[in-house]
Coordinates of C-alpha atoms in Angstrom, one line a residue:
X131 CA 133.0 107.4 93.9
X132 CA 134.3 103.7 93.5
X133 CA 132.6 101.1 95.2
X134 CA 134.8 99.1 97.7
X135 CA 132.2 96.3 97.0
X136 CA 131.5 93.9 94.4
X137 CA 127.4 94.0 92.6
X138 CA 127.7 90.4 92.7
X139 CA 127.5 90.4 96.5
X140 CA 125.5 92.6 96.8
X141 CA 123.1 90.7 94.0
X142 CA 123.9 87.5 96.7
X143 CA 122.7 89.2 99.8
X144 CA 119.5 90.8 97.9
X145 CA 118.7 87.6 97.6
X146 CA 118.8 86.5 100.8
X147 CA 117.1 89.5 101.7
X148 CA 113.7 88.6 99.4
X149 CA 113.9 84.6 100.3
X150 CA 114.0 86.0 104.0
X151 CA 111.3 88.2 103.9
X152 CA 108.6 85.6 101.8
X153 CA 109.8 82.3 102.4
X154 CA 111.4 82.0 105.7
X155 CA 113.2 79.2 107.1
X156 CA 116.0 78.7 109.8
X157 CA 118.7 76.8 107.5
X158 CA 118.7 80.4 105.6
X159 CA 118.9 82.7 108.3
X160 CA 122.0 81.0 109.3
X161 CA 123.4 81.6 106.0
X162 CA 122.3 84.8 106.0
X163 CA 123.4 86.1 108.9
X164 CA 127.2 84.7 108.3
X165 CA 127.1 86.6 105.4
X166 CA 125.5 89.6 106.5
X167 CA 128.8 89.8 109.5
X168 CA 131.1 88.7 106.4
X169 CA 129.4 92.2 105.0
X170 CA 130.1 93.9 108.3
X171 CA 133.7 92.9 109.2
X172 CA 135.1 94.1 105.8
X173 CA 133.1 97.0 106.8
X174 CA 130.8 97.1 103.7
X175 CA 128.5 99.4 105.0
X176 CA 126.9 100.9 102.3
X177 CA 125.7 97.4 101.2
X178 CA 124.0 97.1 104.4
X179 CA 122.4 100.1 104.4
X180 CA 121.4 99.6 100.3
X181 CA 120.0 95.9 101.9
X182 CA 117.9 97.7 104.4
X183 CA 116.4 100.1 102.4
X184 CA 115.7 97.1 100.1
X185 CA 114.2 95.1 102.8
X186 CA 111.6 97.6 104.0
X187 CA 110.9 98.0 100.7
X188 CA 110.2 94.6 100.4
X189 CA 108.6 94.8 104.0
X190 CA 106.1 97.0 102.5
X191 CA 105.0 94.7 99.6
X192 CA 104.5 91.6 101.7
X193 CA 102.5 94.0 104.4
X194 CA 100.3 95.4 101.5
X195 CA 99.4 91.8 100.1
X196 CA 98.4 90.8 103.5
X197 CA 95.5 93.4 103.9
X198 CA 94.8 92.9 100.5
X199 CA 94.4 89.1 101.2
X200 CA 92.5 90.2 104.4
X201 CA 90.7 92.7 102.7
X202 CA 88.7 89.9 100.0
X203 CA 84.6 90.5 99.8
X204 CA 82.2 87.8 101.7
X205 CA 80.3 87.0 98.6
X206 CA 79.7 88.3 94.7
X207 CA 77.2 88.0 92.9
X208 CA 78.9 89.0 89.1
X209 CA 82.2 88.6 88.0
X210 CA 84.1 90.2 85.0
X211 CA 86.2 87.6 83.3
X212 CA 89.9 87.9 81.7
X213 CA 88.8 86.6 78.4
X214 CA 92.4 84.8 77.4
X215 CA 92.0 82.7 80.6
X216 CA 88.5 81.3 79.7
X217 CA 88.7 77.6 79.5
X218 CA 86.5 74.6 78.8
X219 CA 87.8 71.2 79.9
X220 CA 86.1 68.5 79.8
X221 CA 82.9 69.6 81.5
X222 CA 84.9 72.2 83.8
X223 CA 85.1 75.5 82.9
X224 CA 87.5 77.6 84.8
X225 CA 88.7 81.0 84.3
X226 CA 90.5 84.4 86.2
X227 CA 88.0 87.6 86.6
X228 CA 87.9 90.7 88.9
X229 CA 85.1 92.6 91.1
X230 CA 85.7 95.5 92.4
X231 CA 89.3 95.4 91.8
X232 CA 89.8 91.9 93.4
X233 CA 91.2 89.4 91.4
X234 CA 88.9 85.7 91.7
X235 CA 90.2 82.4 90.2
X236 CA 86.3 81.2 89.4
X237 CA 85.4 77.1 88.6
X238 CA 82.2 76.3 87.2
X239 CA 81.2 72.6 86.6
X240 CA 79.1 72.4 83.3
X241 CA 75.3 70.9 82.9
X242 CA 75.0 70.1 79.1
X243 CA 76.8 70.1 76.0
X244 CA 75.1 73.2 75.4
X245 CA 76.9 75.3 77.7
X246 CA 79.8 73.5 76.7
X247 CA 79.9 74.7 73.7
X248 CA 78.9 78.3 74.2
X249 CA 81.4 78.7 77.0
X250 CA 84.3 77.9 74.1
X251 CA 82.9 80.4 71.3
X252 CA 82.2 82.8 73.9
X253 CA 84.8 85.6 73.0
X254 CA 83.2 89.0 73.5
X255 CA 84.0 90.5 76.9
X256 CA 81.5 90.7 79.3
X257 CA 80.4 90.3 83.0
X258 CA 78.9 86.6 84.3
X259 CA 76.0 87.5 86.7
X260 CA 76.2 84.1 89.1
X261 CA 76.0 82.6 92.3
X262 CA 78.9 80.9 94.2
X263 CA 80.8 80.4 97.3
X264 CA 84.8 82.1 97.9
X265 CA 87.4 79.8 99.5
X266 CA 90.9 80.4 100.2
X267 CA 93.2 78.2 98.2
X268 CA 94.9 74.9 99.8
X269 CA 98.1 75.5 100.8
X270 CA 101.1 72.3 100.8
X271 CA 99.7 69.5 101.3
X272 CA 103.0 67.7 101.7
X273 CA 106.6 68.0 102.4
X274 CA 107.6 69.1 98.6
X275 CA 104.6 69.7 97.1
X276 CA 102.9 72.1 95.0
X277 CA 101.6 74.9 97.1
X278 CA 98.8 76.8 95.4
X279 CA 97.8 79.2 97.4
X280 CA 101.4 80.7 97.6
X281 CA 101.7 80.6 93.7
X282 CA 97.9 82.6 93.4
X283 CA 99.0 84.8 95.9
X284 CA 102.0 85.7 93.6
X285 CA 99.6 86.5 90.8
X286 CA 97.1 88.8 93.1
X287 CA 94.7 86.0 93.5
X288 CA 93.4 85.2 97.2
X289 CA 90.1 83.4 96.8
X290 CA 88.9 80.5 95.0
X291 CA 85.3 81.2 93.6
X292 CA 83.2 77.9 93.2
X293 CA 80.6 78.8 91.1
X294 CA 77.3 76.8 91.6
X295 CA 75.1 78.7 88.8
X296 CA 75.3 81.5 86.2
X297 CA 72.5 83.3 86.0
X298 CA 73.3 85.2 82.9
X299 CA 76.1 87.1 81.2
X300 CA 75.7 90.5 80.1
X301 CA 78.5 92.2 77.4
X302 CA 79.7 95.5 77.7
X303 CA 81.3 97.8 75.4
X304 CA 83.6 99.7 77.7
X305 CA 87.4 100.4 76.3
X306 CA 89.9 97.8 78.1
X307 CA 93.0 97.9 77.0
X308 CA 93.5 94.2 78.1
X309 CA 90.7 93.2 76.2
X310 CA 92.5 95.1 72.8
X311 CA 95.8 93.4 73.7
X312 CA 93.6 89.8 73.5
X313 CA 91.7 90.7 70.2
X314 CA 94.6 88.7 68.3
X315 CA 94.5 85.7 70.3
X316 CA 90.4 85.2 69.9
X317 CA 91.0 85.5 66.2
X318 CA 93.8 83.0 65.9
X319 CA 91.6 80.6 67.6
X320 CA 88.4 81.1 65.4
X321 CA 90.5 80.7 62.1
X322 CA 92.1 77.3 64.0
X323 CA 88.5 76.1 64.8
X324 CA 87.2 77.2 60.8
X325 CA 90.2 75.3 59.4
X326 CA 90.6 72.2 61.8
X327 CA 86.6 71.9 61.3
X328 CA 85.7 68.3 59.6
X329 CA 84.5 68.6 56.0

């Protein structure tokens, strides 16, 4: 059966459908709708009923991230950390880890050079045993600014942890597949350190 219908249009109006559905705003539901009746007067219904199937799928995804951002724990206590996002800077260390399936984007001030230095040899996976406080990310703080919350919220993260001590960490030896996939990038960076290391 030949389509009656260009893909480009369609392509046009599936992305009016997704800007719609996550990041509303009047100025494109204007648009959209004068090209949604375009669709309608040349009487491309099978694109409209493609874009609605589409949109509730779309529906669904935005629905499920908002119980999932509901859904976030009061307080942890551990948290298991994504070892290629550990980093020291400065005397900040900041990294991504999950509980319980959650995702956490944890910062931790450092005391002493100590730490400091443990923090950037430490490369064996593990789970941090701490205490801290969850916060929600700040959203846009002005007009065109850089909103963070929205971009963590794209990558499954919906707290902030601050982490005001660490208690411990404990390794573990379970099989991660992740943690296989970062096993190159530790060793890249222990031959950069042994090689760029002053005579």
């Amino acid at each position: 059966m030949k389509q009656k219908f260009s893909l480009i249009y369609f392509v046009y109006l599936l992305v009016f459908v997704y800007f719609l559905i996550f990041s509303f705003s009047w100025p494109l539901l204007i648009l959209s709708l004068f090209s949604f009746f375009i669709a309608f007067y040349r009487q491309y219904y099978s694109v409209l009923v493609l874009l609605l199937c589409f949109s509730l799928f779309l529906l669904m995804i935005k629905k499920e991230t908002e119980v999932q951002e509901r859904k976030q724990p009061e307080k942890i206590s551990k948290n298991t950390p994504y070892m290629d996002t550990l980093q020291v800077n400065g005397s900040r260390l900041s990294f991504r880890g999950e509980v319980n399936g959650n995702d956490f984007q944890a910062f931790y001030t450092l005391t002493s050079e100590k730490e400091k230095e443990y923090f950037k040899k430490l490369a064996v996976k593990g789970t941090f045993y701490l205490e801290g406080t969850l916060e929600i990310p700040e959203e846009q703080r002005n007009f065109s600014g850089f909103d963070y919350r929205k971009y963590l919220r794209t990558q499954g993260v919906y707290r902030l942890l601050k982490i005001e001590k660490i208690y411990g960490f404990e390794e573990k030896q379970d099989f991660d597949l992740r943690w296989y996939a970062e096993k190159p990038f530790f060793g890249l960076r222990n031959i950069s350190l042994l090689l760029c290391r002053p005579i």
